[in-house]
């Protein structure tokens, strides 16, 4: 017979709990309805329609507190005893009143006026049946939580008595003969009280079903049909009496025959219920015997919490050699001299909660076996817990595991000797297992490379793609063996070179499941091979190569270094490299190396630096230094590749001077081309000044007042100052000078350049538009050089527009870029750039202008922009015309 599972038991318990709460809720509702009848003076609510048997308000209050105490008891709330004390106190007061024949007025404590209108012996006083319910159920709830079987059985007995009193009261209420109402009134509870008593008593018996009433125990066979039949089973003995009562009232059958039929029907029903109980008991006994036989074969024992054996199966007798008579009553762990297996705690084992553990135990013949002990704790209400122990002989498995560990230890020793790591990767889970010592050899703490992603994060990013490609190709082609190499980054920043080979395994669908491989550290081997190759290379390259150790001592000095510094390699090797440096650099060199070895922060390594070196004769010279780092075994070395840049710097200086002269010539050439426009521009303010002065002289000669003369003189002064401002700008633009980088206003720089170019173009009717970004107005540049670029671009735009008919337009715009630069653009709506000239647009002497134009403006402009770290580009606009864009460094707001 299949035993109920934990899920079935939990489901049955949940169903019973819902029924318990439903019955309590029904009892509260039934108690509240009569109480509401007293509140609203509704007679039909007070007695549920049974005239002459109202539920007194004090009785309704007692039932409400009893139901509330029941709920508090289920929730184990500390208010439960106080709630239950109220119905018990009511019962005690009623008993004292009845015995002592006194009426202190408690009966009319609630709704006294309404109660006084009833004609009864003691109106308002709870009847004996209600008092019995308060006493029985109240005491049952108080003793129910005590962990003693006797208390639990007493509580169920009291609840059963209350159930009988409620059921009997309901029957008496239905079958009281005429003329006997007054005699039985004190014993018969009102209909609401009888219903409440039956509901609360049934709820209690369901709640505490494990202590008795086997018919109410829950197991997997009890589904919804059982709970529907339970009220029917309880009500079956009542049905014959009800039918007989109806027959006597109907009249066709005589009373004696009717009562006899009712008795025979009750006997039949009781016999049927007895047969059901006996049959159920027989089935349970059969199932229990089957389970006992099955359990007896296994090595199972039952113990008390202190380890005392209370049951010893035949399986235990066969496993340990101790008979049940010898084992029962003794402590299990003392009898078997139990101890934990290898790697377990040192102290002796003792009974624990539900768990599994490996133990070594001694049989009766003195031999030891390894067992896996599984413990389950069975909590029993009102009794001490029961420990169920199941033992499984795992001696063979332990011996196999011990041999395997010994084999693994030997393999690990061999792998450690040759620095070989063995890996096992489960592809689906990502779990990675490495042979002992592998992580430590790579500089990682144990357990830090337990997943594929952790291993992948330590592989050099340039190599991981290659390794993954090898794996992907192997999976696609179902290859069994693969080989690869990669660089591995250690936590201390050093890099190791690893060569690996692996075997791939696939499942029945062809999916890659596991990869088992070996990994060998070949860093030292590669370094030795690389050192031999570098030695031959170093002797052939033209740049000087110097190798130093972590103390700054020279370990290698190439032939090119001998020629560059004028020092023989034999004299240089072994000395500190600082003798090749100026005093200012040499003073902090050794300290910089020591600081790098401690912090690992790189300032020179991996970057190109321009420094000053010192020859053997003490003369300084400029060099370019590239410094690298490497490991030779356990030794850290630094390799410096040095290039003498004296000739290059001298050539750059000469080129810079030539570019400066060429830029100056370009500005002079631009002014020579603008000479006519300049003369026209100066002629206007000078002519106006002459006119103003002549008019003022005439007014003075005529004796005019001083006001008009003063205005004419002021206007003449303004025109004179205008002429001077034009001349000042031209002088500043033409002056040959060194570059001066400083903070400038872009708008001011642009407008001054516009004034230099567009003062003579009025006749061309050019419309100039500014689209300058106010947030990008501050630049860090040489004002004159930026203006020279703008002048060249504006002159080119004006020349392009001369041949255009219709509207002529130039747009000057600016915007901030994402790289801390400001982009300035000059666009026009002219004919655009010819395709043939676009590729050589920035070459010197390339021009689209006729006549004697030199064609160096854009070339110089591009060099100026690149000297500022920016770029100059040109393009044709889709809507027609050309646009030139160049960038210069931006600077944030000055107040930031």
PDB file of C-alpha atoms in Angstrom, residues 410-661:
ATOM      1  CA  UNK A 410      50.779  11.439  -7.369  1.00  0.00           C
ATOM      2  CA  UNK A 411      49.556  13.089 -10.552  1.00  0.00           C
ATOM      3  CA  UNK A 412      49.585  16.502  -8.867  1.00  0.00           C
ATOM      4  CA  UNK A 413      53.161  15.954  -7.702  1.00  0.00           C
ATOM      5  CA  UNK A 414      54.241  15.053 -11.221  1.00  0.00           C
ATOM      6  CA  UNK A 415      52.363  18.035 -12.687  1.00  0.00           C
ATOM      7  CA  UNK A 416      53.891  20.382 -10.123  1.00  0.00           C
ATOM      8  CA  UNK A 417      57.377  19.120 -10.921  1.00  0.00           C
ATOM      9  CA  UNK A 418      56.934  19.927 -14.606  1.00  0.00           C
ATOM     10  CA  UNK A 419      54.635  22.935 -13.980  1.00  0.00           C
ATOM     11  CA  UNK A 420      51.756  21.314 -15.839  1.00  0.00           C
ATOM     12  CA  UNK A 421      48.164  22.300 -15.069  1.00  0.00           C
ATOM     13  CA  UNK A 422      45.224  20.019 -15.840  1.00  0.00           C
ATOM     14  CA  UNK A 423      41.791  21.563 -16.418  1.00  0.00           C
ATOM     15  CA  UNK A 424      38.242  20.221 -16.719  1.00  0.00           C
ATOM     16  CA  UNK A 425      35.647  22.587 -18.167  1.00  0.00           C
ATOM     17  CA  UNK A 426      31.910  21.843 -18.155  1.00  0.00           C
ATOM     18  CA  UNK A 427      30.633  23.905 -21.070  1.00  0.00           C
ATOM     19  CA  UNK A 428      26.950  24.121 -20.074  1.00  0.00           C
ATOM     20  CA  UNK A 429      27.507  25.246 -16.461  1.00  0.00           C
ATOM     21  CA  UNK A 430      30.775  27.114 -17.053  1.00  0.00           C
ATOM     22  CA  UNK A 431      32.341  25.261 -14.116  1.00  0.00           C
ATOM     23  CA  UNK A 432      36.141  24.970 -14.332  1.00  0.00           C
ATOM     24  CA  UNK A 433      38.282  22.628 -12.236  1.00  0.00           C
ATOM     25  CA  UNK A 434      42.071  22.954 -12.133  1.00  0.00           C
ATOM     26  CA  UNK A 435      44.548  20.458 -10.733  1.00  0.00           C
ATOM     27  CA  UNK A 436      45.898  21.277  -7.237  1.00  0.00           C
ATOM     28  CA  UNK A 437      48.570  23.981  -7.257  1.00  0.00           C
ATOM     29  CA  UNK A 438      47.684  25.313 -10.719  1.00  0.00           C
ATOM     30  CA  UNK A 439      46.188  28.578  -9.485  1.00  0.00           C
ATOM     31  CA  UNK A 440      49.069  29.204  -7.057  1.00  0.00           C
ATOM     32  CA  UNK A 441      51.652  28.708  -9.818  1.00  0.00           C
ATOM     33  CA  UNK A 442      49.842  31.349 -11.860  1.00  0.00           C
ATOM     34  CA  UNK A 443      49.799  33.754  -8.900  1.00  0.00           C
ATOM     35  CA  UNK A 444      46.101  33.357  -8.019  1.00  0.00           C
ATOM     36  CA  UNK A 445      44.626  32.320  -4.661  1.00  0.00           C
ATOM     37  CA  UNK A 446      42.970  28.878  -4.601  1.00  0.00           C
ATOM     38  CA  UNK A 447      39.405  28.892  -5.879  1.00  0.00           C
ATOM     39  CA  UNK A 448      39.697  32.188  -7.786  1.00  0.00           C
ATOM     40  CA  UNK A 449      39.631  30.440 -11.205  1.00  0.00           C
ATOM     41  CA  UNK A 450      36.636  28.184 -10.611  1.00  0.00           C
ATOM     42  CA  UNK A 451      34.592  29.337 -13.631  1.00  0.00           C
ATOM     43  CA  UNK A 452      35.341  29.734 -17.322  1.00  0.00           C
ATOM     44  CA  UNK A 453      34.518  33.455 -17.154  1.00  0.00           C
ATOM     45  CA  UNK A 454      37.103  33.994 -14.392  1.00  0.00           C
ATOM     46  CA  UNK A 455      39.722  32.246 -16.525  1.00  0.00           C
ATOM     47  CA  UNK A 456      38.658  34.191 -19.600  1.00  0.00           C
ATOM     48  CA  UNK A 457      38.986  37.542 -17.782  1.00  0.00           C
ATOM     49  CA  UNK A 458      42.655  36.779 -17.020  1.00  0.00           C
ATOM     50  CA  UNK A 459      43.580  35.879 -20.613  1.00  0.00           C
ATOM     51  CA  UNK A 460      45.070  38.680 -22.726  1.00  0.00           C
ATOM     52  CA  UNK A 461      42.256  40.347 -24.751  1.00  0.00           C
ATOM     53  CA  UNK A 462      44.268  39.962 -27.962  1.00  0.00           C
ATOM     54  CA  UNK A 463      44.540  36.184 -27.441  1.00  0.00           C
ATOM     55  CA  UNK A 464      41.079  35.276 -26.129  1.00  0.00           C
ATOM     56  CA  UNK A 465      39.472  35.783 -29.555  1.00  0.00           C
ATOM     57  CA  UNK A 466      41.938  33.316 -31.078  1.00  0.00           C
ATOM     58  CA  UNK A 467      41.297  30.715 -28.351  1.00  0.00           C
ATOM     59  CA  UNK A 468      37.515  31.075 -28.702  1.00  0.00           C
ATOM     60  CA  UNK A 469      37.825  30.756 -32.490  1.00  0.00           C
ATOM     61  CA  UNK A 470      39.765  27.485 -32.043  1.00  0.00           C
ATOM     62  CA  UNK A 471      37.035  26.182 -29.711  1.00  0.00           C
ATOM     63  CA  UNK A 472      34.254  27.260 -32.084  1.00  0.00           C
ATOM     64  CA  UNK A 473      35.945  25.559 -35.039  1.00  0.00           C
ATOM     65  CA  UNK A 474      36.469  22.392 -32.989  1.00  0.00           C
ATOM     66  CA  UNK A 475      32.787  22.324 -31.973  1.00  0.00           C
ATOM     67  CA  UNK A 476      31.642  22.909 -35.545  1.00  0.00           C
ATOM     68  CA  UNK A 477      33.912  20.197 -36.992  1.00  0.00           C
ATOM     69  CA  UNK A 478      33.564  17.837 -33.980  1.00  0.00           C
ATOM     70  CA  UNK A 479      37.341  17.782 -33.455  1.00  0.00           C
ATOM     71  CA  UNK A 480      38.606  15.711 -30.538  1.00  0.00           C
ATOM     72  CA  UNK A 481      42.003  17.354 -30.053  1.00  0.00           C
ATOM     73  CA  UNK A 482      42.932  21.034 -30.224  1.00  0.00           C
ATOM     74  CA  UNK A 483      46.038  23.089 -29.432  1.00  0.00           C
ATOM     75  CA  UNK A 484      46.436  26.780 -28.640  1.00  0.00           C
ATOM     76  CA  UNK A 485      48.605  29.338 -26.827  1.00  0.00           C
ATOM     77  CA  UNK A 486      47.757  32.495 -24.931  1.00  0.00           C
ATOM     78  CA  UNK A 487      49.103  35.087 -22.544  1.00  0.00           C
ATOM     79  CA  UNK A 488      47.840  35.042 -18.966  1.00  0.00           C
ATOM     80  CA  UNK A 489      47.738  38.172 -16.762  1.00  0.00           C
ATOM     81  CA  UNK A 490      48.649  37.603 -13.109  1.00  0.00           C
ATOM     82  CA  UNK A 491      47.158  39.730 -10.307  1.00  0.00           C
ATOM     83  CA  UNK A 492      50.570  41.397  -9.768  1.00  0.00           C
ATOM     84  CA  UNK A 493      50.527  42.718 -13.346  1.00  0.00           C
ATOM     85  CA  UNK A 494      53.024  40.251 -14.834  1.00  0.00           C
ATOM     86  CA  UNK A 495      52.185  38.212 -17.918  1.00  0.00           C
ATOM     87  CA  UNK A 496      52.842  34.486 -18.411  1.00  0.00           C
ATOM     88  CA  UNK A 497      52.815  32.635 -21.727  1.00  0.00           C
ATOM     89  CA  UNK A 498      50.832  29.373 -21.716  1.00  0.00           C
ATOM     90  CA  UNK A 499      50.664  26.587 -24.280  1.00  0.00           C
ATOM     91  CA  UNK A 500      47.708  24.198 -24.050  1.00  0.00           C
ATOM     92  CA  UNK A 501      46.251  21.107 -25.675  1.00  0.00           C
ATOM     93  CA  UNK A 502      42.779  19.732 -24.939  1.00  0.00           C
ATOM     94  CA  UNK A 503      40.443  16.850 -25.670  1.00  0.00           C
ATOM     95  CA  UNK A 504      36.824  17.714 -26.486  1.00  0.00           C
ATOM     96  CA  UNK A 505      33.818  15.521 -25.599  1.00  0.00           C
ATOM     97  CA  UNK A 506      30.373  15.680 -27.220  1.00  0.00           C
ATOM     98  CA  UNK A 507      26.935  14.319 -26.314  1.00  0.00           C
ATOM     99  CA  UNK A 508      24.702  12.212 -28.559  1.00  0.00           C
ATOM    100  CA  UNK A 509      23.412  15.344 -30.332  1.00  0.00           C
ATOM    101  CA  UNK A 510      26.934  16.486 -31.190  1.00  0.00           C
ATOM    102  CA  UNK A 511      26.959  19.349 -28.663  1.00  0.00           C
ATOM    103  CA  UNK A 512      30.275  20.135 -26.973  1.00  0.00           C
ATOM    104  CA  UNK A 513      29.918  19.180 -23.297  1.00  0.00           C
ATOM    105  CA  UNK A 514      33.360  19.031 -21.662  1.00  0.00           C
ATOM    106  CA  UNK A 515      36.923  20.077 -22.477  1.00  0.00           C
ATOM    107  CA  UNK A 516      39.808  18.418 -20.606  1.00  0.00           C
ATOM    108  CA  UNK A 517      43.226  19.921 -21.208  1.00  0.00           C
ATOM    109  CA  UNK A 518      46.814  20.382 -20.082  1.00  0.00           C
ATOM    110  CA  UNK A 519      48.508  23.770 -19.802  1.00  0.00           C
ATOM    111  CA  UNK A 520      52.270  24.383 -19.689  1.00  0.00           C
ATOM    112  CA  UNK A 521      53.923  27.657 -18.666  1.00  0.00           C
ATOM    113  CA  UNK A 522      56.496  28.370 -21.421  1.00  0.00           C
ATOM    114  CA  UNK A 523      57.322  31.908 -20.335  1.00  0.00           C
ATOM    115  CA  UNK A 524      60.972  31.220 -19.421  1.00  0.00           C
ATOM    116  CA  UNK A 525      61.548  29.147 -22.559  1.00  0.00           C
ATOM    117  CA  UNK A 526      60.137  31.875 -24.769  1.00  0.00           C
ATOM    118  CA  UNK A 527      62.173  34.519 -22.976  1.00  0.00           C
ATOM    119  CA  UNK A 528      65.389  32.608 -23.561  1.00  0.00           C
ATOM    120  CA  UNK A 529      64.581  32.199 -27.225  1.00  0.00           C
ATOM    121  CA  UNK A 530      63.563  35.846 -27.480  1.00  0.00           C
ATOM    122  CA  UNK A 531      66.750  36.981 -25.748  1.00  0.00           C
ATOM    123  CA  UNK A 532      68.871  35.148 -28.331  1.00  0.00           C
ATOM    124  CA  UNK A 533      66.896  36.710 -31.156  1.00  0.00           C
ATOM    125  CA  UNK A 534      67.057  40.174 -29.628  1.00  0.00           C
ATOM    126  CA  UNK A 535      70.790  39.946 -29.145  1.00  0.00           C
ATOM    127  CA  UNK A 536      71.310  39.490 -32.886  1.00  0.00           C
ATOM    128  CA  UNK A 537      68.786  42.234 -33.679  1.00  0.00           C
ATOM    129  CA  UNK A 538      70.239  44.730 -31.211  1.00  0.00           C
ATOM    130  CA  UNK A 539      73.644  44.461 -32.800  1.00  0.00           C
ATOM    131  CA  UNK A 540      72.221  45.390 -36.199  1.00  0.00           C
ATOM    132  CA  UNK A 541      69.748  48.232 -35.528  1.00  0.00           C
ATOM    133  CA  UNK A 542      71.086  51.804 -35.848  1.00  0.00           C
ATOM    134  CA  UNK A 543      69.506  53.027 -32.582  1.00  0.00           C
ATOM    135  CA  UNK A 544      71.354  52.616 -29.312  1.00  0.00           C
ATOM    136  CA  UNK A 545      70.042  49.828 -27.046  1.00  0.00           C
ATOM    137  CA  UNK A 546      70.809  49.662 -23.333  1.00  0.00           C
ATOM    138  CA  UNK A 547      69.517  46.973 -20.937  1.00  0.00           C
ATOM    139  CA  UNK A 548      69.481  47.702 -17.186  1.00  0.00           C
ATOM    140  CA  UNK A 549      68.276  45.743 -14.147  1.00  0.00           C
ATOM    141  CA  UNK A 550      65.994  46.865 -11.324  1.00  0.00           C
ATOM    142  CA  UNK A 551      68.985  48.442  -9.515  1.00  0.00           C
ATOM    143  CA  UNK A 552      69.828  50.630 -12.523  1.00  0.00           C
ATOM    144  CA  UNK A 553      73.004  48.743 -13.451  1.00  0.00           C
ATOM    145  CA  UNK A 554      73.790  48.334 -17.141  1.00  0.00           C
ATOM    146  CA  UNK A 555      73.542  44.694 -18.302  1.00  0.00           C
ATOM    147  CA  UNK A 556      73.888  45.208 -22.069  1.00  0.00           C
ATOM    148  CA  UNK A 557      75.391  48.036 -24.163  1.00  0.00           C
ATOM    149  CA  UNK A 558      75.005  47.827 -27.964  1.00  0.00           C
ATOM    150  CA  UNK A 559      77.563  48.901 -30.590  1.00  0.00           C
ATOM    151  CA  UNK A 560      75.292  51.799 -31.605  1.00  0.00           C
ATOM    152  CA  UNK A 561      75.303  52.949 -27.968  1.00  0.00           C
ATOM    153  CA  UNK A 562      79.099  52.904 -27.966  1.00  0.00           C
ATOM    154  CA  UNK A 563      79.149  55.200 -31.008  1.00  0.00           C
ATOM    155  CA  UNK A 564      76.417  57.480 -29.657  1.00  0.00           C
ATOM    156  CA  UNK A 565      77.792  58.016 -26.127  1.00  0.00           C
ATOM    157  CA  UNK A 566      81.499  57.513 -26.894  1.00  0.00           C
ATOM    158  CA  UNK A 567      81.835  54.790 -24.238  1.00  0.00           C
ATOM    159  CA  UNK A 568      83.139  51.254 -24.702  1.00  0.00           C
ATOM    160  CA  UNK A 569      80.661  48.502 -23.736  1.00  0.00           C
ATOM    161  CA  UNK A 570      83.208  46.877 -21.415  1.00  0.00           C
ATOM    162  CA  UNK A 571      83.489  50.140 -19.479  1.00  0.00           C
ATOM    163  CA  UNK A 572      79.718  50.737 -19.425  1.00  0.00           C
ATOM    164  CA  UNK A 573      78.442  47.285 -18.334  1.00  0.00           C
ATOM    165  CA  UNK A 574      78.126  47.088 -14.562  1.00  0.00           C
ATOM    166  CA  UNK A 575      77.978  50.861 -14.018  1.00  0.00           C
ATOM    167  CA  UNK A 576      74.790  52.708 -13.044  1.00  0.00           C
ATOM    168  CA  UNK A 577      73.045  54.167 -16.088  1.00  0.00           C
ATOM    169  CA  UNK A 578      72.847  57.593 -14.448  1.00  0.00           C
ATOM    170  CA  UNK A 579      76.375  58.457 -15.679  1.00  0.00           C
ATOM    171  CA  UNK A 580      74.781  58.883 -19.142  1.00  0.00           C
ATOM    172  CA  UNK A 581      72.224  61.413 -17.849  1.00  0.00           C
ATOM    173  CA  UNK A 582      72.437  65.115 -16.922  1.00  0.00           C
ATOM    174  CA  UNK A 583      72.653  65.740 -13.200  1.00  0.00           C
ATOM    175  CA  UNK A 584      69.043  66.980 -12.956  1.00  0.00           C
ATOM    176  CA  UNK A 585      67.621  63.746 -14.384  1.00  0.00           C
ATOM    177  CA  UNK A 586      70.131  61.401 -12.753  1.00  0.00           C
ATOM    178  CA  UNK A 587      69.271  62.650  -9.247  1.00  0.00           C
ATOM    179  CA  UNK A 588      65.798  61.061  -9.241  1.00  0.00           C
ATOM    180  CA  UNK A 589      66.347  58.050 -11.519  1.00  0.00           C
ATOM    181  CA  UNK A 590      66.990  55.309  -8.935  1.00  0.00           C
ATOM    182  CA  UNK A 591      64.156  56.597  -6.751  1.00  0.00           C
ATOM    183  CA  UNK A 592      61.760  56.442  -9.746  1.00  0.00           C
ATOM    184  CA  UNK A 593      62.657  52.777 -10.381  1.00  0.00           C
ATOM    185  CA  UNK A 594      62.144  51.892  -6.713  1.00  0.00           C
ATOM    186  CA  UNK A 595      58.788  53.665  -6.643  1.00  0.00           C
ATOM    187  CA  UNK A 596      57.634  51.826  -9.792  1.00  0.00           C
ATOM    188  CA  UNK A 597      58.626  48.450  -8.355  1.00  0.00           C
ATOM    189  CA  UNK A 598      56.449  49.171  -5.302  1.00  0.00           C
ATOM    190  CA  UNK A 599      53.398  50.842  -6.892  1.00  0.00           C
ATOM    191  CA  UNK A 600      53.458  49.494 -10.459  1.00  0.00           C
ATOM    192  CA  UNK A 601      52.462  52.946 -11.786  1.00  0.00           C
ATOM    193  CA  UNK A 602      53.981  53.549 -15.224  1.00  0.00           C
ATOM    194  CA  UNK A 603      55.151  57.018 -16.229  1.00  0.00           C
ATOM    195  CA  UNK A 604      57.897  56.333 -18.780  1.00  0.00           C
ATOM    196  CA  UNK A 605      57.521  52.644 -19.674  1.00  0.00           C
ATOM    197  CA  UNK A 606      55.609  52.070 -22.880  1.00  0.00           C
ATOM    198  CA  UNK A 607      55.732  55.716 -24.039  1.00  0.00           C
ATOM    199  CA  UNK A 608      58.114  57.744 -26.190  1.00  0.00           C
ATOM    200  CA  UNK A 609      59.858  60.560 -24.328  1.00  0.00           C
ATOM    201  CA  UNK A 610      62.115  63.358 -25.590  1.00  0.00           C
ATOM    202  CA  UNK A 611      64.918  63.889 -23.071  1.00  0.00           C
ATOM    203  CA  UNK A 612      68.506  65.084 -22.846  1.00  0.00           C
ATOM    204  CA  UNK A 613      71.425  62.637 -22.543  1.00  0.00           C
ATOM    205  CA  UNK A 614      75.121  63.146 -21.791  1.00  0.00           C
ATOM    206  CA  UNK A 615      78.100  61.839 -23.773  1.00  0.00           C
ATOM    207  CA  UNK A 616      81.300  60.618 -22.225  1.00  0.00           C
ATOM    208  CA  UNK A 617      82.887  64.062 -22.762  1.00  0.00           C
ATOM    209  CA  UNK A 618      80.030  65.656 -20.793  1.00  0.00           C
ATOM    210  CA  UNK A 619      78.294  67.318 -23.761  1.00  0.00           C
ATOM    211  CA  UNK A 620      74.474  67.113 -23.728  1.00  0.00           C
ATOM    212  CA  UNK A 621      72.396  66.122 -26.760  1.00  0.00           C
ATOM    213  CA  UNK A 622      68.669  65.561 -27.385  1.00  0.00           C
ATOM    214  CA  UNK A 623      67.323  62.005 -27.632  1.00  0.00           C
ATOM    215  CA  UNK A 624      64.112  60.076 -28.116  1.00  0.00           C
ATOM    216  CA  UNK A 625      63.697  57.352 -25.447  1.00  0.00           C
ATOM    217  CA  UNK A 626      61.472  54.263 -25.687  1.00  0.00           C
ATOM    218  CA  UNK A 627      61.568  52.155 -22.503  1.00  0.00           C
ATOM    219  CA  UNK A 628      60.249  48.595 -22.229  1.00  0.00           C
ATOM    220  CA  UNK A 629      60.010  46.014 -19.470  1.00  0.00           C
ATOM    221  CA  UNK A 630      60.480  42.229 -19.446  1.00  0.00           C
ATOM    222  CA  UNK A 631      61.113  39.270 -17.162  1.00  0.00           C
ATOM    223  CA  UNK A 632      64.063  36.950 -17.586  1.00  0.00           C
ATOM    224  CA  UNK A 633      63.162  34.111 -15.259  1.00  0.00           C
ATOM    225  CA  UNK A 634      62.589  35.807 -11.919  1.00  0.00           C
ATOM    226  CA  UNK A 635      64.635  38.888 -12.842  1.00  0.00           C
ATOM    227  CA  UNK A 636      63.031  42.121 -14.045  1.00  0.00           C
ATOM    228  CA  UNK A 637      64.929  44.049 -16.736  1.00  0.00           C
ATOM    229  CA  UNK A 638      64.339  47.330 -18.592  1.00  0.00           C
ATOM    230  CA  UNK A 639      65.326  47.887 -22.231  1.00  0.00           C
ATOM    231  CA  UNK A 640      65.935  51.433 -23.516  1.00  0.00           C
ATOM    232  CA  UNK A 641      66.006  52.192 -27.244  1.00  0.00           C
ATOM    233  CA  UNK A 642      67.657  55.598 -27.764  1.00  0.00           C
ATOM    234  CA  UNK A 643      67.801  57.725 -30.902  1.00  0.00           C
ATOM    235  CA  UNK A 644      69.922  60.865 -31.327  1.00  0.00           C
ATOM    236  CA  UNK A 645      67.531  63.537 -32.661  1.00  0.00           C
ATOM    237  CA  UNK A 646      70.037  66.419 -32.843  1.00  0.00           C
ATOM    238  CA  UNK A 647      69.924  66.587 -36.659  1.00  0.00           C
ATOM    239  CA  UNK A 648      66.144  66.260 -36.771  1.00  0.00           C
ATOM    240  CA  UNK A 649      65.570  69.066 -34.264  1.00  0.00           C
ATOM    241  CA  UNK A 650      67.980  71.329 -36.148  1.00  0.00           C
ATOM    242  CA  UNK A 651      66.126  70.623 -39.393  1.00  0.00           C
ATOM    243  CA  UNK A 652      62.774  71.286 -37.706  1.00  0.00           C
ATOM    244  CA  UNK A 653      64.069  74.596 -36.384  1.00  0.00           C
ATOM    245  CA  UNK A 654      65.222  75.637 -39.864  1.00  0.00           C
ATOM    246  CA  UNK A 655      61.871  74.599 -41.299  1.00  0.00           C
ATOM    247  CA  UNK A 656      60.039  76.564 -38.604  1.00  0.00           C
ATOM    248  CA  UNK A 657      62.063  79.678 -39.462  1.00  0.00           C
ATOM    249  CA  UNK A 658      61.302  79.214 -43.167  1.00  0.00           C
ATOM    250  CA  UNK A 659      57.594  78.751 -42.455  1.00  0.00           C
ATOM    251  CA  UNK A 660      57.571  81.915 -40.363  1.00  0.00           C
ATOM    252  CA  UNK A 661      59.243  83.875 -43.165  1.00  0.00           C
TER     253      UNK A 661
END
